[in-house]
């Protein structure tokens, strides 16, 4: 490995630098807070000639997703970024893209969905992708935002599925942290050029049709099962492999789909995803220093869902699942973990939604209550 | 440009056995598109008659490369393909083949966006003047007074003139065309192919079940639309607007055939009274005045 650049970047700029080093052909963007500084930085790179990409300003997020979809289907490496209502506005196209197996990479600076208007962090936006076929990754730090974005291109183009990289709005998107940027040749050796013929080759003079009505609904059913279910299962190996290979090249590996933290001898395990896992880890450390045996499971990927990995939760007394999102049934991760590990005792804490501050101290307090058995089912902490 | 129809390419891009209705005007348009741009083109088709009459996957009745896309997205998807081709060094034309609903209504934002960006796309709006794929519901391109299933007593609003709106975006090339005048449509496609940037062709394609006429009369109905002045063939080429033959001689109202000849062939206008037809005639005359005024204002290069 040649000279490393150690620098200070916001989460959003870490994503922008990673995208630049992945050398996409086409970037489409529409402004939305707190995503905007990602594409502003990329526009600057393109303007200054540091990145030879087509940068397309569009009339809406629906247009952004449509542009990168078309470009990906034509064989280009593509990127877009969004947040909150922007993601909901492009929602129709996100499903069409996933079922077309379009290898799109999209950063989602996660943000609350209204009403009322609120620009602060929440995970409900990115989690709307969970049934669509998209992969969903969640970064913990600006460094991981960088690393995940590079990995996302490899994963998207190997698994032939779109990948979203979640970075917590403001908490991560606008906080500056030290980031190690690998040399370009390391990224180049990790990321081979995009294959233009997968999922299909769309070229003048070569008749091929995609997306017309099926002659037999069973053909459609089989194809959908392959696109949604089987492709997600196959993507698990791709994610693990990419993380391992990236680790060999850069010295940074995160454990693949999940990261276990001080869980070996734990009695209770905290489960969470995103930037607040750092706060949760600090709370775990503090509890450990008082001989309270808690560990942590960080979901790096929510799709593909790490079914095999989370099965281990049944070995512990209790899983304390933190959700920064809310559904009529509780939190998304709480509901999903209960379904995936029915024999585990799951306590679901819904906290920090709508950008309500939830720091290491709050984690400490709530985890303490949970290990003392004060919570049952779903608990809301505001 | 002069040419003979019998000297056009013989390769068929619309293959027998496709699922179109008998007498479908849109399929005539696709045949001409194949002759003009054929192997140079990749088609983007949103939800529409065109997305279902291709025949059933994994087979297809159209010999183009086709990406079928959701209703509102086609102009933006086409932008993406065109930009990818630019980046990858692929030569060819990205053509959107979209209906009036997908263009004038739900797709209008992406259409306007692509026009404003001057994306390198040829957009053909084949206009059968209603949502025919879902069974004859009104679109904003449906003419006033026309019966549809959602305007049972006739549409009360005027038709949205998408071609004019596109010209007002200042794109390099906009034209109207009719399936009854294949030479004209062919020439316009060829001209569009020479120009860089966003190009828009508004093609009128009569629909026998939707307009309620005998499927044997598709071309006759389309020709009457032009000869009665209800459909005007014009072209906006790099800032110059011209009325094209044969429409140019119908600028003189006395040379036009009576509107009733066009109207009476179609069940969708069967409920029209004489005064309704007169009102339609006045609206058509108003459109002529606008086009001719624009043409005289925009005839300098």
PDB file of N, CA and C in Angstrom, chain A residues 285-362:
ATOM      1  N   UNK A 285     -19.323   0.023  27.117  1.00  0.00           N
ATOM      2  CA  UNK A 285     -18.034   0.091  27.825  1.00  0.00           C
ATOM      3  C   UNK A 285     -18.244   0.524  29.281  1.00  0.00           C
ATOM      4  N   UNK A 286     -19.081   1.535  29.473  1.00  0.00           N
ATOM      5  CA  UNK A 286     -19.319   2.048  30.831  1.00  0.00           C
ATOM      6  C   UNK A 286     -19.987   0.990  31.702  1.00  0.00           C
ATOM      7  N   UNK A 287     -20.939   0.261  31.117  1.00  0.00           N
ATOM      8  CA  UNK A 287     -21.617  -0.803  31.883  1.00  0.00           C
ATOM      9  C   UNK A 287     -20.641  -1.931  32.201  1.00  0.00           C
ATOM     10  N   UNK A 288     -19.808  -2.246  31.226  1.00  0.00           N
ATOM     11  CA  UNK A 288     -18.784  -3.287  31.429  1.00  0.00           C
ATOM     12  C   UNK A 288     -17.842  -2.898  32.579  1.00  0.00           C
ATOM     13  N   UNK A 289     -17.496  -1.605  32.659  1.00  0.00           N
ATOM     14  CA  UNK A 289     -16.575  -1.178  33.704  1.00  0.00           C
ATOM     15  C   UNK A 289     -17.219  -1.327  35.088  1.00  0.00           C
ATOM     16  N   UNK A 290     -18.539  -1.486  35.101  1.00  0.00           N
ATOM     17  CA  UNK A 290     -19.229  -1.761  36.369  1.00  0.00           C
ATOM     18  C   UNK A 290     -19.645  -3.232  36.453  1.00  0.00           C
ATOM     19  N   UNK A 291     -18.953  -4.074  35.627  1.00  0.00           N
ATOM     20  CA  UNK A 291     -19.177  -5.524  35.620  1.00  0.00           C
ATOM     21  C   UNK A 291     -20.599  -5.936  35.223  1.00  0.00           C
ATOM     22  N   UNK A 292     -21.233  -5.106  34.437  1.00  0.00           N
ATOM     23  CA  UNK A 292     -22.540  -5.516  33.895  1.00  0.00           C
ATOM     24  C   UNK A 292     -22.278  -6.095  32.502  1.00  0.00           C
ATOM     25  N   UNK A 293     -22.541  -7.397  32.309  1.00  0.00           N
ATOM     26  CA  UNK A 293     -22.100  -8.072  31.087  1.00  0.00           C
ATOM     27  C   UNK A 293     -23.041  -7.829  29.894  1.00  0.00           C
ATOM     28  N   UNK A 294     -22.843  -6.711  29.229  1.00  0.00           N
ATOM     29  CA  UNK A 294     -23.620  -6.453  28.010  1.00  0.00           C
ATOM     30  C   UNK A 294     -22.674  -6.425  26.810  1.00  0.00           C
ATOM     31  N   UNK A 295     -23.214  -6.781  25.664  1.00  0.00           N
ATOM     32  CA  UNK A 295     -22.468  -6.716  24.403  1.00  0.00           C
ATOM     33  C   UNK A 295     -23.315  -5.984  23.382  1.00  0.00           C
ATOM     34  N   UNK A 296     -22.834  -5.931  22.155  1.00  0.00           N
ATOM     35  CA  UNK A 296     -23.566  -5.188  21.140  1.00  0.00           C
ATOM     36  C   UNK A 296     -23.469  -5.892  19.788  1.00  0.00           C
ATOM     37  N   UNK A 297     -24.556  -5.845  19.087  1.00  0.00           N
ATOM     38  CA  UNK A 297     -24.590  -6.350  17.703  1.00  0.00           C
ATOM     39  C   UNK A 297     -24.966  -5.177  16.803  1.00  0.00           C
ATOM     40  N   UNK A 298     -24.027  -4.807  15.924  1.00  0.00           N
ATOM     41  CA  UNK A 298     -24.319  -3.703  14.997  1.00  0.00           C
ATOM     42  C   UNK A 298     -24.670  -4.294  13.642  1.00  0.00           C
ATOM     43  N   UNK A 299     -25.833  -3.894  13.148  1.00  0.00           N
ATOM     44  CA  UNK A 299     -26.245  -4.359  11.819  1.00  0.00           C
ATOM     45  C   UNK A 299     -25.612  -3.409  10.791  1.00  0.00           C
ATOM     46  N   UNK A 300     -24.580  -3.852  10.099  1.00  0.00           N
ATOM     47  CA  UNK A 300     -23.993  -3.029   9.019  1.00  0.00           C
ATOM     48  C   UNK A 300     -24.925  -3.050   7.819  1.00  0.00           C
ATOM     49  N   UNK A 301     -25.549  -4.189   7.631  1.00  0.00           N
ATOM     50  CA  UNK A 301     -26.500  -4.356   6.532  1.00  0.00           C
ATOM     51  C   UNK A 301     -27.847  -4.792   7.095  1.00  0.00           C
ATOM     52  N   UNK A 302     -28.892  -4.083   6.692  1.00  0.00           N
ATOM     53  CA  UNK A 302     -30.247  -4.460   7.088  1.00  0.00           C
ATOM     54  C   UNK A 302     -30.877  -5.283   5.959  1.00  0.00           C
ATOM     55  N   UNK A 303     -30.387  -5.037   4.733  1.00  0.00           N
ATOM     56  CA  UNK A 303     -30.661  -5.900   3.582  1.00  0.00           C
ATOM     57  C   UNK A 303     -29.346  -6.100   2.859  1.00  0.00           C
ATOM     58  N   UNK A 304     -28.901  -7.329   2.564  1.00  0.00           N
ATOM     59  CA  UNK A 304     -29.612  -8.541   2.928  1.00  0.00           C
ATOM     60  C   UNK A 304     -29.696  -8.684   4.443  1.00  0.00           C
ATOM     61  N   UNK A 305     -30.804  -9.210   4.917  1.00  0.00           N
ATOM     62  CA  UNK A 305     -30.975  -9.343   6.358  1.00  0.00           C
ATOM     63  C   UNK A 305     -30.056 -10.458   6.869  1.00  0.00           C
ATOM     64  N   UNK A 306     -29.246 -10.163   7.889  1.00  0.00           N
ATOM     65  CA  UNK A 306     -28.261 -11.158   8.351  1.00  0.00           C
ATOM     66  C   UNK A 306     -28.901 -12.254   9.191  1.00  0.00           C
ATOM     67  N   UNK A 307     -29.776 -13.022   8.591  1.00  0.00           N
ATOM     68  CA  UNK A 307     -30.584 -14.013   9.315  1.00  0.00           C
ATOM     69  C   UNK A 307     -29.728 -14.986  10.127  1.00  0.00           C
ATOM     70  N   UNK A 308     -28.695 -15.542   9.494  1.00  0.00           N
ATOM     71  CA  UNK A 308     -27.870 -16.553  10.186  1.00  0.00           C
ATOM     72  C   UNK A 308     -27.140 -15.912  11.366  1.00  0.00           C
ATOM     73  N   UNK A 309     -26.608 -14.725  11.147  1.00  0.00           N
ATOM     74  CA  UNK A 309     -25.836 -14.050  12.192  1.00  0.00           C
ATOM     75  C   UNK A 309     -26.707 -13.727  13.416  1.00  0.00           C
ATOM     76  N   UNK A 310     -27.904 -13.222  13.183  1.00  0.00           N
ATOM     77  CA  UNK A 310     -28.726 -12.795  14.324  1.00  0.00           C
ATOM     78  C   UNK A 310     -29.306 -13.987  15.103  1.00  0.00           C
ATOM     79  N   UNK A 311     -29.272 -15.184  14.499  1.00  0.00           N
ATOM     80  CA  UNK A 311     -29.766 -16.380  15.215  1.00  0.00           C
ATOM     81  C   UNK A 311     -29.031 -16.542  16.545  1.00  0.00           C
ATOM     82  N   UNK A 312     -27.765 -16.083  16.589  1.00  0.00           N
ATOM     83  CA  UNK A 312     -26.954 -16.191  17.801  1.00  0.00           C
ATOM     84  C   UNK A 312     -27.596 -15.446  18.980  1.00  0.00           C
ATOM     85  N   UNK A 313     -28.497 -14.511  18.678  1.00  0.00           N
ATOM     86  CA  UNK A 313     -29.133 -13.743  19.754  1.00  0.00           C
ATOM     87  C   UNK A 313     -29.908 -14.641  20.722  1.00  0.00           C
ATOM     88  N   UNK A 314     -30.346 -15.807  20.233  1.00  0.00           N
ATOM     89  CA  UNK A 314     -31.138 -16.684  21.113  1.00  0.00           C
ATOM     90  C   UNK A 314     -30.291 -17.286  22.238  1.00  0.00           C
ATOM     91  N   UNK A 315     -28.940 -17.185  22.102  1.00  0.00           N
ATOM     92  CA  UNK A 315     -28.071 -17.703  23.176  1.00  0.00           C
ATOM     93  C   UNK A 315     -28.049 -16.766  24.379  1.00  0.00           C
ATOM     94  N   UNK A 316     -28.476 -15.546  24.200  1.00  0.00           N
ATOM     95  CA  UNK A 316     -28.366 -14.572  25.278  1.00  0.00           C
ATOM     96  C   UNK A 316     -29.683 -14.468  26.045  1.00  0.00           C
ATOM     97  N   UNK A 317     -29.589 -13.819  27.221  1.00  0.00           N
ATOM     98  CA  UNK A 317     -30.795 -13.669  28.008  1.00  0.00           C
ATOM     99  C   UNK A 317     -31.797 -12.764  27.293  1.00  0.00           C
ATOM    100  N   UNK A 318     -31.263 -11.710  26.691  1.00  0.00           N
ATOM    101  CA  UNK A 318     -32.178 -10.700  26.152  1.00  0.00           C
ATOM    102  C   UNK A 318     -31.501  -9.931  25.019  1.00  0.00           C
ATOM    103  N   UNK A 319     -32.274  -9.578  24.018  1.00  0.00           N
ATOM    104  CA  UNK A 319     -31.789  -8.676  22.968  1.00  0.00           C
ATOM    105  C   UNK A 319     -32.506  -7.336  23.150  1.00  0.00           C
ATOM    106  N   UNK A 320     -31.723  -6.271  23.325  1.00  0.00           N
ATOM    107  CA  UNK A 320     -32.314  -4.933  23.499  1.00  0.00           C
ATOM    108  C   UNK A 320     -32.134  -4.193  22.177  1.00  0.00           C
ATOM    109  N   UNK A 321     -33.211  -4.150  21.396  1.00  0.00           N
ATOM    110  CA  UNK A 321     -33.122  -3.646  20.022  1.00  0.00           C
ATOM    111  C   UNK A 321     -33.510  -2.178  19.985  1.00  0.00           C
ATOM    112  N   UNK A 322     -32.619  -1.344  19.487  1.00  0.00           N
ATOM    113  CA  UNK A 322     -32.882   0.095  19.371  1.00  0.00           C
ATOM    114  C   UNK A 322     -33.310   0.444  17.958  1.00  0.00           C
ATOM    115  N   UNK A 323     -34.445   1.130  17.862  1.00  0.00           N
ATOM    116  CA  UNK A 323     -34.947   1.567  16.566  1.00  0.00           C
ATOM    117  C   UNK A 323     -35.038   3.078  16.526  1.00  0.00           C
ATOM    118  N   UNK A 324     -34.475   3.668  15.470  1.00  0.00           N
ATOM    119  CA  UNK A 324     -34.621   5.107  15.262  1.00  0.00           C
ATOM    120  C   UNK A 324     -35.706   5.335  14.206  1.00  0.00           C
ATOM    121  N   UNK A 325     -36.785   4.607  14.327  1.00  0.00           N
ATOM    122  CA  UNK A 325     -37.878   4.632  13.347  1.00  0.00           C
ATOM    123  C   UNK A 325     -39.097   4.089  14.044  1.00  0.00           C
ATOM    124  N   UNK A 326     -40.241   4.346  13.486  1.00  0.00           N
ATOM    125  CA  UNK A 326     -41.487   3.935  14.140  1.00  0.00           C
ATOM    126  C   UNK A 326     -42.482   3.446  13.102  1.00  0.00           C
ATOM    127  N   UNK A 327     -43.105   2.306  13.389  1.00  0.00           N
ATOM    128  CA  UNK A 327     -44.203   1.802  12.565  1.00  0.00           C
ATOM    129  C   UNK A 327     -45.364   1.513  13.509  1.00  0.00           C
ATOM    130  N   UNK A 328     -46.540   1.220  12.978  1.00  0.00           N
ATOM    131  CA  UNK A 328     -47.658   0.909  13.873  1.00  0.00           C
ATOM    132  C   UNK A 328     -47.415  -0.334  14.743  1.00  0.00           C
ATOM    133  N   UNK A 329     -46.380  -1.108  14.438  1.00  0.00           N
ATOM    134  CA  UNK A 329     -46.088  -2.302  15.234  1.00  0.00           C
ATOM    135  C   UNK A 329     -44.922  -2.109  16.187  1.00  0.00           C
ATOM    136  N   UNK A 330     -44.302  -0.933  16.166  1.00  0.00           N
ATOM    137  CA  UNK A 330     -43.086  -0.709  16.946  1.00  0.00           C
ATOM    138  C   UNK A 330     -41.982  -0.266  16.008  1.00  0.00           C
ATOM    139  N   UNK A 331     -40.734  -0.647  16.325  1.00  0.00           N
ATOM    140  CA  UNK A 331     -39.628  -0.302  15.438  1.00  0.00           C
ATOM    141  C   UNK A 331     -39.432  -1.381  14.393  1.00  0.00           C
ATOM    142  N   UNK A 332     -38.864  -0.986  13.264  1.00  0.00           N
ATOM    143  CA  UNK A 332     -38.675  -1.938  12.155  1.00  0.00           C
ATOM    144  C   UNK A 332     -37.737  -3.070  12.579  1.00  0.00           C
ATOM    145  N   UNK A 333     -36.595  -2.718  13.174  1.00  0.00           N
ATOM    146  CA  UNK A 333     -35.618  -3.753  13.508  1.00  0.00           C
ATOM    147  C   UNK A 333     -36.165  -4.677  14.595  1.00  0.00           C
ATOM    148  N   UNK A 334     -36.911  -4.104  15.547  1.00  0.00           N
ATOM    149  CA  UNK A 334     -37.525  -4.916  16.595  1.00  0.00           C
ATOM    150  C   UNK A 334     -38.462  -5.955  15.991  1.00  0.00           C
ATOM    151  N   UNK A 335     -39.315  -5.513  15.099  1.00  0.00           N
ATOM    152  CA  UNK A 335     -40.277  -6.418  14.458  1.00  0.00           C
ATOM    153  C   UNK A 335     -39.531  -7.499  13.675  1.00  0.00           C
ATOM    154  N   UNK A 336     -38.510  -7.087  12.937  1.00  0.00           N
ATOM    155  CA  UNK A 336     -37.802  -8.040  12.079  1.00  0.00           C
ATOM    156  C   UNK A 336     -37.011  -9.055  12.910  1.00  0.00           C
ATOM    157  N   UNK A 337     -36.390  -8.585  13.990  1.00  0.00           N
ATOM    158  CA  UNK A 337     -35.614  -9.523  14.813  1.00  0.00           C
ATOM    159  C   UNK A 337     -36.517 -10.517  15.529  1.00  0.00           C
ATOM    160  N   UNK A 338     -37.672 -10.047  15.954  1.00  0.00           N
ATOM    161  CA  UNK A 338     -38.623 -10.974  16.596  1.00  0.00           C
ATOM    162  C   UNK A 338     -39.019 -12.071  15.601  1.00  0.00           C
ATOM    163  N   UNK A 339     -39.174 -11.695  14.349  1.00  0.00           N
ATOM    164  CA  UNK A 339     -39.552 -12.682  13.335  1.00  0.00           C
ATOM    165  C   UNK A 339     -38.381 -13.615  13.013  1.00  0.00           C
ATOM    166  N   UNK A 340     -37.160 -13.053  13.004  1.00  0.00           N
ATOM    167  CA  UNK A 340     -36.001 -13.847  12.608  1.00  0.00           C
ATOM    168  C   UNK A 340     -35.527 -14.777  13.726  1.00  0.00           C
ATOM    169  N   UNK A 341     -35.678 -14.341  14.986  1.00  0.00           N
ATOM    170  CA  UNK A 341     -35.212 -15.160  16.122  1.00  0.00           C
ATOM    171  C   UNK A 341     -36.364 -15.296  17.117  1.00  0.00           C
ATOM    172  N   UNK A 342     -37.346 -16.121  16.777  1.00  0.00           N
ATOM    173  CA  UNK A 342     -38.560 -16.168  17.611  1.00  0.00           C
ATOM    174  C   UNK A 342     -38.284 -16.659  19.042  1.00  0.00           C
ATOM    175  N   UNK A 343     -37.193 -17.410  19.243  1.00  0.00           N
ATOM    176  CA  UNK A 343     -36.937 -17.908  20.597  1.00  0.00           C
ATOM    177  C   UNK A 343     -36.085 -16.954  21.437  1.00  0.00           C
ATOM    178  N   UNK A 344     -35.801 -15.755  20.924  1.00  0.00           N
ATOM    179  CA  UNK A 344     -35.046 -14.784  21.723  1.00  0.00           C
ATOM    180  C   UNK A 344     -36.014 -13.860  22.452  1.00  0.00           C
ATOM    181  N   UNK A 345     -35.583 -13.410  23.627  1.00  0.00           N
ATOM    182  CA  UNK A 345     -36.375 -12.412  24.360  1.00  0.00           C
ATOM    183  C   UNK A 345     -35.988 -11.039  23.790  1.00  0.00           C
ATOM    184  N   UNK A 346     -36.935 -10.391  23.115  1.00  0.00           N
ATOM    185  CA  UNK A 346     -36.618  -9.119  22.452  1.00  0.00           C
ATOM    186  C   UNK A 346     -37.326  -7.960  23.152  1.00  0.00           C
ATOM    187  N   UNK A 347     -36.531  -6.971  23.562  1.00  0.00           N
ATOM    188  CA  UNK A 347     -37.093  -5.715  24.046  1.00  0.00           C
ATOM    189  C   UNK A 347     -36.818  -4.682  22.970  1.00  0.00           C
ATOM    190  N   UNK A 348     -37.845  -3.967  22.546  1.00  0.00           N
ATOM    191  CA  UNK A 348     -37.699  -3.024  21.437  1.00  0.00           C
ATOM    192  C   UNK A 348     -37.804  -1.584  21.942  1.00  0.00           C
ATOM    193  N   UNK A 349     -36.681  -0.875  21.903  1.00  0.00           N
ATOM    194  CA  UNK A 349     -36.664   0.520  22.336  1.00  0.00           C
ATOM    195  C   UNK A 349     -36.765   1.413  21.105  1.00  0.00           C
ATOM    196  N   UNK A 350     -37.813   2.208  21.037  1.00  0.00           N
ATOM    197  CA  UNK A 350     -37.940   3.192  19.953  1.00  0.00           C
ATOM    198  C   UNK A 350     -37.496   4.530  20.527  1.00  0.00           C
ATOM    199  N   UNK A 351     -36.389   5.070  19.991  1.00  0.00           N
ATOM    200  CA  UNK A 351     -35.804   6.283  20.571  1.00  0.00           C
ATOM    201  C   UNK A 351     -35.155   7.116  19.485  1.00  0.00           C
ATOM    202  N   UNK A 352     -34.875   8.347  19.834  1.00  0.00           N
ATOM    203  CA  UNK A 352     -34.111   9.199  18.924  1.00  0.00           C
ATOM    204  C   UNK A 352     -34.806   9.514  17.615  1.00  0.00           C
ATOM    205  N   UNK A 353     -36.113   9.215  17.532  1.00  0.00           N
ATOM    206  CA  UNK A 353     -36.781   9.537  16.266  1.00  0.00           C
ATOM    207  C   UNK A 353     -37.046  11.030  16.195  1.00  0.00           C
ATOM    208  N   UNK A 354     -37.248  11.524  14.971  1.00  0.00           N
ATOM    209  CA  UNK A 354     -37.458  12.952  14.711  1.00  0.00           C
ATOM    210  C   UNK A 354     -36.253  13.771  15.172  1.00  0.00           C
ATOM    211  N   UNK A 355     -35.082  13.134  15.241  1.00  0.00           N
ATOM    212  CA  UNK A 355     -33.857  13.858  15.585  1.00  0.00           C
ATOM    213  C   UNK A 355     -33.711  14.177  17.048  1.00  0.00           C
ATOM    214  N   UNK A 356     -34.590  13.595  17.891  1.00  0.00           N
ATOM    215  CA  UNK A 356     -34.463  13.832  19.341  1.00  0.00           C
ATOM    216  C   UNK A 356     -33.110  13.288  19.796  1.00  0.00           C
ATOM    217  N   UNK A 357     -32.374  14.100  20.505  1.00  0.00           N
ATOM    218  CA  UNK A 357     -31.027  13.731  20.911  1.00  0.00           C
ATOM    219  C   UNK A 357     -31.058  12.472  21.787  1.00  0.00           C
ATOM    220  N   UNK A 358     -30.185  11.561  21.482  1.00  0.00           N
ATOM    221  CA  UNK A 358     -30.093  10.328  22.265  1.00  0.00           C
ATOM    222  C   UNK A 358     -28.619   9.948  22.318  1.00  0.00           C
ATOM    223  N   UNK A 359     -27.969  10.297  23.425  1.00  0.00           N
ATOM    224  CA  UNK A 359     -26.509  10.176  23.481  1.00  0.00           C
ATOM    225  C   UNK A 359     -26.072   8.954  24.294  1.00  0.00           C
ATOM    226  N   UNK A 360     -24.773   8.845  24.540  1.00  0.00           N
ATOM    227  CA  UNK A 360     -24.229   7.680  25.242  1.00  0.00           C
ATOM    228  C   UNK A 360     -24.837   7.548  26.632  1.00  0.00           C
ATOM    229  N   UNK A 361     -25.059   8.688  27.268  1.00  0.00           N
ATOM    230  CA  UNK A 361     -25.651   8.662  28.607  1.00  0.00           C
ATOM    231  C   UNK A 361     -27.081   8.088  28.562  1.00  0.00           C
ATOM    232  N   UNK A 362     -27.821   8.505  27.549  1.00  0.00           N
ATOM    233  CA  UNK A 362     -29.187   7.995  27.389  1.00  0.00           C
ATOM    234  C   UNK A 362     -29.157   6.489  27.125  1.00  0.00           C
TER     235      UNK A 362
END
